[in-house]
């Protein structure tokens, strides 16, 4: 006779789905903070490698040179990758208390929407424009109200952290409280230090090593405006 599990009664058969609930997915530690479901993270890394990594010679917006470009929007707007991103960022920031999520358009927009629609507690989304709209409501921040609320700033990828910090400043000027910054892919080129220097926690789902890449070479090329 098979051994009984704790809490089972003799002769009782587990209900449909009961065994599945007992088996938790394998998890692994994120860069900092809560643990991420390894299966989701591995699948996302594979999708980003396949969809987003473009080989060639590129000058990044920071002025740094690289022999690849990670176009993360090809993943954040993909039907399989987007739900993974939403779930993983929720897991990554599970110990942060926030009511809305958003960042600087365009890269942050699909990330924020993915987080909003991922399973879990209700979270609103907002968009930070690069400049104030000149007509209509003339708003810098669209979507969910941020004034008096705790919010998470997100981005698809970070090189220097400038885009995320622009969004942080906009939220703070609007009266919101930024609890931290989370990105899908960190390029390991200074974003973490820049964001942490502003007194903010910073986390990423993936790093370059997860994509089989190395950091961009230093360059004296002037930044692209």
mmCIF file of C-alpha atoms in Angstrom:
data_model
loop_
_atom_site.group_PDB
_atom_site.id
_atom_site.type_symbol
_atom_site.label_atom_id
_atom_site.label_comp_id
_atom_site.label_asym_id
_atom_site.label_seq_id
_atom_site.Cartn_x
_atom_site.Cartn_y
_atom_site.Cartn_z
ATOM 1 C CA UNK A 1 0.000 0.000 0.000
ATOM 2 C CA UNK A 2 1.366 3.417 -0.944
ATOM 3 C CA UNK A 3 2.306 5.736 1.888
ATOM 4 C CA UNK A 4 -0.265 8.404 2.700
ATOM 5 C CA UNK A 5 0.604 12.072 2.281
ATOM 6 C CA UNK A 6 0.151 14.330 5.280
ATOM 7 C CA UNK A 7 -3.529 15.198 5.670
ATOM 8 C CA UNK A 8 -4.858 12.391 3.429
ATOM 9 C CA UNK A 9 -7.445 9.917 4.601
ATOM 10 C CA UNK A 10 -7.221 6.148 3.847
ATOM 11 C CA UNK A 11 -8.960 5.263 0.591
ATOM 12 C CA UNK A 12 -9.380 8.915 -0.419
ATOM 13 C CA UNK A 13 -8.283 9.878 -3.941
ATOM 14 C CA UNK A 14 -6.801 13.351 -4.466
ATOM 15 C CA UNK A 15 -9.177 15.763 -6.204
ATOM 16 C CA UNK A 16 -8.433 16.765 -9.776
ATOM 17 C CA UNK A 17 -5.681 19.394 -9.752
ATOM 18 C CA UNK A 18 -4.774 18.791 -6.106
ATOM 19 C CA UNK A 19 -1.432 17.156 -6.891
ATOM 20 C CA UNK A 20 -0.600 19.944 -9.329
ATOM 21 C CA UNK A 21 -1.089 22.510 -6.585
ATOM 22 C CA UNK A 22 1.353 20.646 -4.342
ATOM 23 C CA UNK A 23 4.135 20.816 -6.918
ATOM 24 C CA UNK A 24 5.693 24.279 -6.993
ATOM 25 C CA UNK A 25 7.722 25.341 -10.043
ATOM 26 C CA UNK A 26 11.491 25.353 -9.660
ATOM 27 C CA UNK A 27 12.603 28.840 -8.713
ATOM 28 C CA UNK A 28 15.885 30.697 -8.783
ATOM 29 C CA UNK A 29 17.093 33.897 -7.200
ATOM 30 C CA UNK A 30 16.677 37.111 -9.154
ATOM 31 C CA UNK A 31 19.511 39.699 -9.226
ATOM 32 C CA UNK A 32 18.130 40.953 -5.890
ATOM 33 C CA UNK A 33 14.842 40.517 -4.117
ATOM 34 C CA UNK A 34 12.276 37.746 -4.532
ATOM 35 C CA UNK A 35 12.958 34.512 -6.382
ATOM 36 C CA UNK A 36 11.855 34.084 -9.989
ATOM 37 C CA UNK A 37 10.225 31.006 -11.497
ATOM 38 C CA UNK A 38 13.146 29.465 -13.392
ATOM 39 C CA UNK A 39 11.027 27.965 -16.177
ATOM 40 C CA UNK A 40 9.504 31.366 -17.025
ATOM 41 C CA UNK A 41 12.859 33.123 -16.807
ATOM 42 C CA UNK A 42 14.599 30.532 -18.990
ATOM 43 C CA UNK A 43 11.831 30.722 -21.592
ATOM 44 C CA UNK A 44 11.991 34.515 -21.648
ATOM 45 C CA UNK A 45 15.781 34.483 -22.028
ATOM 46 C CA UNK A 46 15.465 32.148 -25.007
ATOM 47 C CA UNK A 47 12.779 34.323 -26.607
ATOM 48 C CA UNK A 48 14.822 37.495 -26.125
ATOM 49 C CA UNK A 49 17.913 35.800 -27.600
ATOM 50 C CA UNK A 50 15.917 34.676 -30.618
ATOM 51 C CA UNK A 51 13.722 37.730 -31.159
ATOM 52 C CA UNK A 52 15.694 40.710 -29.910
ATOM 53 C CA UNK A 53 19.445 40.201 -30.320
ATOM 54 C CA UNK A 54 20.621 41.714 -33.626
ATOM 55 C CA UNK A 55 24.274 41.323 -34.653
ATOM 56 C CA UNK A 56 26.215 44.156 -36.312
ATOM 57 C CA UNK A 57 28.016 47.374 -35.375
ATOM 58 C CA UNK A 58 25.884 49.817 -33.421
ATOM 59 C CA UNK A 59 26.268 53.074 -31.514
ATOM 60 C CA UNK A 60 23.921 53.098 -28.548
ATOM 61 C CA UNK A 61 22.006 56.171 -27.363
ATOM 62 C CA UNK A 62 24.633 56.513 -24.620
ATOM 63 C CA UNK A 63 27.396 56.855 -27.246
ATOM 64 C CA UNK A 64 28.842 53.429 -26.436
ATOM 65 C CA UNK A 65 29.714 51.021 -29.240
ATOM 66 C CA UNK A 66 28.457 47.443 -29.403
ATOM 67 C CA UNK A 67 28.639 44.572 -31.889
ATOM 68 C CA UNK A 68 25.029 43.713 -31.129
ATOM 69 C CA UNK A 69 21.778 45.513 -30.419
ATOM 70 C CA UNK A 70 19.114 44.199 -28.066
ATOM 71 C CA UNK A 71 15.786 45.393 -29.480
ATOM 72 C CA UNK A 72 13.710 44.310 -26.501
ATOM 73 C CA UNK A 73 10.513 45.695 -28.060
ATOM 74 C CA UNK A 74 10.520 42.653 -30.319
ATOM 75 C CA UNK A 75 9.984 40.654 -27.130
ATOM 76 C CA UNK A 76 7.765 43.018 -25.128
ATOM 77 C CA UNK A 77 5.323 43.097 -28.056
ATOM 78 C CA UNK A 78 5.459 39.334 -28.677
ATOM 79 C CA UNK A 79 2.446 37.185 -27.775
ATOM 80 C CA UNK A 80 4.492 34.649 -25.775
ATOM 81 C CA UNK A 81 7.136 36.911 -24.269
ATOM 82 C CA UNK A 82 4.864 39.702 -23.013
ATOM 83 C CA UNK A 83 2.920 37.548 -20.506
ATOM 84 C CA UNK A 84 6.218 36.134 -19.204
ATOM 85 C CA UNK A 85 7.549 39.664 -18.711
ATOM 86 C CA UNK A 86 4.453 40.680 -16.785
ATOM 87 C CA UNK A 87 4.626 37.678 -14.464
ATOM 88 C CA UNK A 88 8.371 37.914 -13.898
ATOM 89 C CA UNK A 89 8.383 41.616 -13.063
ATOM 90 C CA UNK A 90 5.549 41.050 -10.610
ATOM 91 C CA UNK A 91 7.626 38.286 -9.000
ATOM 92 C CA UNK A 92 10.768 40.435 -9.067
ATOM 93 C CA UNK A 93 9.023 43.285 -7.232
ATOM 94 C CA UNK A 94 6.727 41.213 -5.041
ATOM 95 C CA UNK A 95 8.141 42.780 -1.877
ATOM 96 C CA UNK A 96 7.556 46.347 -3.134
ATOM 97 C CA UNK A 97 4.243 48.048 -2.421
ATOM 98 C CA UNK A 98 2.961 50.016 -5.426
ATOM 99 C CA UNK A 99 -0.390 50.802 -7.028
ATOM 100 C CA UNK A 100 0.676 51.779 -10.558
ATOM 101 C CA UNK A 101 3.431 50.973 -13.030
ATOM 102 C CA UNK A 102 4.852 52.893 -15.986
ATOM 103 C CA UNK A 103 7.854 54.593 -17.522
ATOM 104 C CA UNK A 104 9.175 56.667 -20.388
ATOM 105 C CA UNK A 105 7.500 56.056 -23.731
ATOM 106 C CA UNK A 106 8.087 54.019 -25.920
ATOM 107 C CA UNK A 107 10.134 51.223 -24.420
ATOM 108 C CA UNK A 108 8.342 51.129 -21.076
ATOM 109 C CA UNK A 109 4.789 51.137 -22.458
ATOM 110 C CA UNK A 110 4.328 47.430 -23.317
ATOM 111 C CA UNK A 111 6.219 46.436 -20.157
ATOM 112 C CA UNK A 112 3.812 48.414 -17.982
ATOM 113 C CA UNK A 113 0.792 46.934 -19.759
ATOM 114 C CA UNK A 114 2.185 43.409 -19.319
ATOM 115 C CA UNK A 115 2.607 43.977 -15.577
ATOM 116 C CA UNK A 116 -0.888 45.457 -15.308
ATOM 117 C CA UNK A 117 -2.461 42.411 -16.972
ATOM 118 C CA UNK A 118 -0.362 39.765 -15.180
ATOM 119 C CA UNK A 119 -2.152 37.670 -12.530
ATOM 120 C CA UNK A 120 -2.219 39.177 -9.065
ATOM 121 C CA UNK A 121 -3.476 42.246 -7.291
ATOM 122 C CA UNK A 122 -4.881 45.169 -9.315
ATOM 123 C CA UNK A 123 -2.163 47.473 -10.653
ATOM 124 C CA UNK A 124 -2.810 50.470 -12.926
ATOM 125 C CA UNK A 125 -0.522 51.627 -15.747
ATOM 126 C CA UNK A 126 0.694 55.042 -16.879
ATOM 127 C CA UNK A 127 2.826 56.489 -19.688
ATOM 128 C CA UNK A 128 5.426 59.244 -19.290
ATOM 129 C CA UNK A 129 5.765 61.362 -22.417
ATOM 130 C CA UNK A 130 9.180 62.659 -23.482
ATOM 131 C CA UNK A 131 7.745 66.175 -23.500
ATOM 132 C CA UNK A 132 4.487 67.806 -22.448
ATOM 133 C CA UNK A 133 1.646 67.399 -24.929
ATOM 134 C CA UNK A 134 1.024 70.762 -26.621
ATOM 135 C CA UNK A 135 -2.720 70.358 -27.131
ATOM 136 C CA UNK A 136 -5.710 68.796 -25.423
ATOM 137 C CA UNK A 137 -5.022 68.117 -21.733
ATOM 138 C CA UNK A 138 -1.341 69.100 -22.181
ATOM 139 C CA UNK A 139 -0.195 66.306 -19.890
ATOM 140 C CA UNK A 140 3.253 64.847 -19.382
ATOM 141 C CA UNK A 141 1.927 61.681 -17.726
ATOM 142 C CA UNK A 142 -0.975 59.822 -19.335
ATOM 143 C CA UNK A 143 -3.158 57.057 -17.960
ATOM 144 C CA UNK A 144 -3.370 56.253 -14.274
ATOM 145 C CA UNK A 145 -3.058 59.084 -11.769
ATOM 146 C CA UNK A 146 0.292 59.085 -9.955
ATOM 147 C CA UNK A 147 -0.194 61.994 -7.554
ATOM 148 C CA UNK A 148 -0.086 60.734 -3.985
ATOM 149 C CA UNK A 149 0.483 57.130 -5.092
ATOM 150 C CA UNK A 150 3.369 54.680 -4.801
ATOM 151 C CA UNK A 151 4.485 53.613 -8.279
ATOM 152 C CA UNK A 152 6.985 51.322 -9.981
ATOM 153 C CA UNK A 153 9.026 52.717 -12.881
ATOM 154 C CA UNK A 154 9.889 50.175 -15.583
ATOM 155 C CA UNK A 155 11.852 50.051 -18.832
ATOM 156 C CA UNK A 156 12.521 47.412 -21.452
ATOM 157 C CA UNK A 157 16.304 47.766 -21.258
ATOM 158 C CA UNK A 158 18.771 49.979 -19.410
ATOM 159 C CA UNK A 159 22.177 51.216 -20.552
ATOM 160 C CA UNK A 160 22.865 54.338 -18.472
ATOM 161 C CA UNK A 161 19.516 54.515 -16.683
ATOM 162 C CA UNK A 162 18.754 57.917 -18.230
ATOM 163 C CA UNK A 163 15.321 56.958 -19.585
ATOM 164 C CA UNK A 164 14.189 55.469 -16.296
ATOM 165 C CA UNK A 165 15.470 58.480 -14.359
ATOM 166 C CA UNK A 166 13.619 60.855 -16.680
ATOM 167 C CA UNK A 167 10.432 58.987 -15.813
ATOM 168 C CA UNK A 168 11.334 59.048 -12.112
ATOM 169 C CA UNK A 169 11.715 62.838 -12.194
ATOM 170 C CA UNK A 170 8.371 63.263 -13.971
ATOM 171 C CA UNK A 171 6.570 61.100 -11.411
ATOM 172 C CA UNK A 172 8.169 62.902 -8.482
ATOM 173 C CA UNK A 173 7.298 66.315 -9.934
ATOM 174 C CA UNK A 174 3.696 65.110 -10.298
ATOM 175 C CA UNK A 175 3.591 64.203 -6.608
ATOM 176 C CA UNK A 176 4.065 60.447 -6.902
ATOM 177 C CA UNK A 177 6.408 58.252 -4.865
ATOM 178 C CA UNK A 178 8.697 55.919 -6.826
ATOM 179 C CA UNK A 179 9.358 52.698 -4.911
ATOM 180 C CA UNK A 180 11.997 51.420 -7.343
ATOM 181 C CA UNK A 181 12.980 50.743 -10.952
ATOM 182 C CA UNK A 182 12.730 47.399 -12.769
ATOM 183 C CA UNK A 183 13.873 46.531 -16.284
ATOM 184 C CA UNK A 184 13.567 43.492 -18.497
ATOM 185 C CA UNK A 185 17.216 43.484 -19.675
ATOM 186 C CA UNK A 186 20.103 45.271 -17.964
ATOM 187 C CA UNK A 187 23.143 45.915 -20.181
ATOM 188 C CA UNK A 188 25.581 45.948 -17.237
ATOM 189 C CA UNK A 189 26.850 49.385 -18.316
ATOM 190 C CA UNK A 190 26.158 51.628 -15.349
ATOM 191 C CA UNK A 191 22.373 51.896 -15.079
ATOM 192 C CA UNK A 192 22.235 50.213 -11.681
ATOM 193 C CA UNK A 193 24.764 52.616 -10.145
ATOM 194 C CA UNK A 194 23.082 55.690 -11.644
ATOM 195 C CA UNK A 195 19.641 54.695 -10.400
ATOM 196 C CA UNK A 196 20.877 53.645 -6.972
ATOM 197 C CA UNK A 197 22.678 57.002 -6.688
ATOM 198 C CA UNK A 198 19.218 58.581 -6.758
ATOM 199 C CA UNK A 199 18.294 56.583 -3.672
ATOM 200 C CA UNK A 200 16.249 54.021 -5.595
ATOM 201 C CA UNK A 201 16.323 50.238 -5.615
ATOM 202 C CA UNK A 202 17.003 48.726 -9.049
ATOM 203 C CA UNK A 203 16.268 45.217 -10.308
ATOM 204 C CA UNK A 204 16.325 43.471 -13.677
ATOM 205 C CA UNK A 205 14.863 40.206 -14.910
ATOM 206 C CA UNK A 206 17.770 39.399 -17.252
ATOM 207 C CA UNK A 207 21.386 40.473 -17.664
ATOM 208 C CA UNK A 208 23.647 40.218 -20.690
ATOM 209 C CA UNK A 209 25.117 36.939 -19.443
ATOM 210 C CA UNK A 210 21.645 35.394 -19.649
ATOM 211 C CA UNK A 211 21.657 36.260 -23.360
ATOM 212 C CA UNK A 212 25.204 35.051 -24.011
ATOM 213 C CA UNK A 213 26.449 38.641 -24.471
ATOM 214 C CA UNK A 214 29.110 40.884 -22.942
ATOM 215 C CA UNK A 215 28.911 44.581 -22.086
ATOM 216 C CA UNK A 216 29.382 47.210 -24.786
ATOM 217 C CA UNK A 217 32.856 48.629 -25.303
ATOM 218 C CA UNK A 218 33.601 52.088 -23.830
ATOM 219 C CA UNK A 219 33.513 54.799 -26.483
ATOM 220 C CA UNK A 220 34.159 58.526 -26.825
ATOM 221 C CA UNK A 221 31.459 58.857 -29.462
ATOM 222 C CA UNK A 222 29.135 61.731 -28.437
ATOM 223 C CA UNK A 223 25.722 60.575 -27.207
ATOM 224 C CA UNK A 224 22.905 60.542 -29.744
ATOM 225 C CA UNK A 225 20.383 63.276 -28.894
#
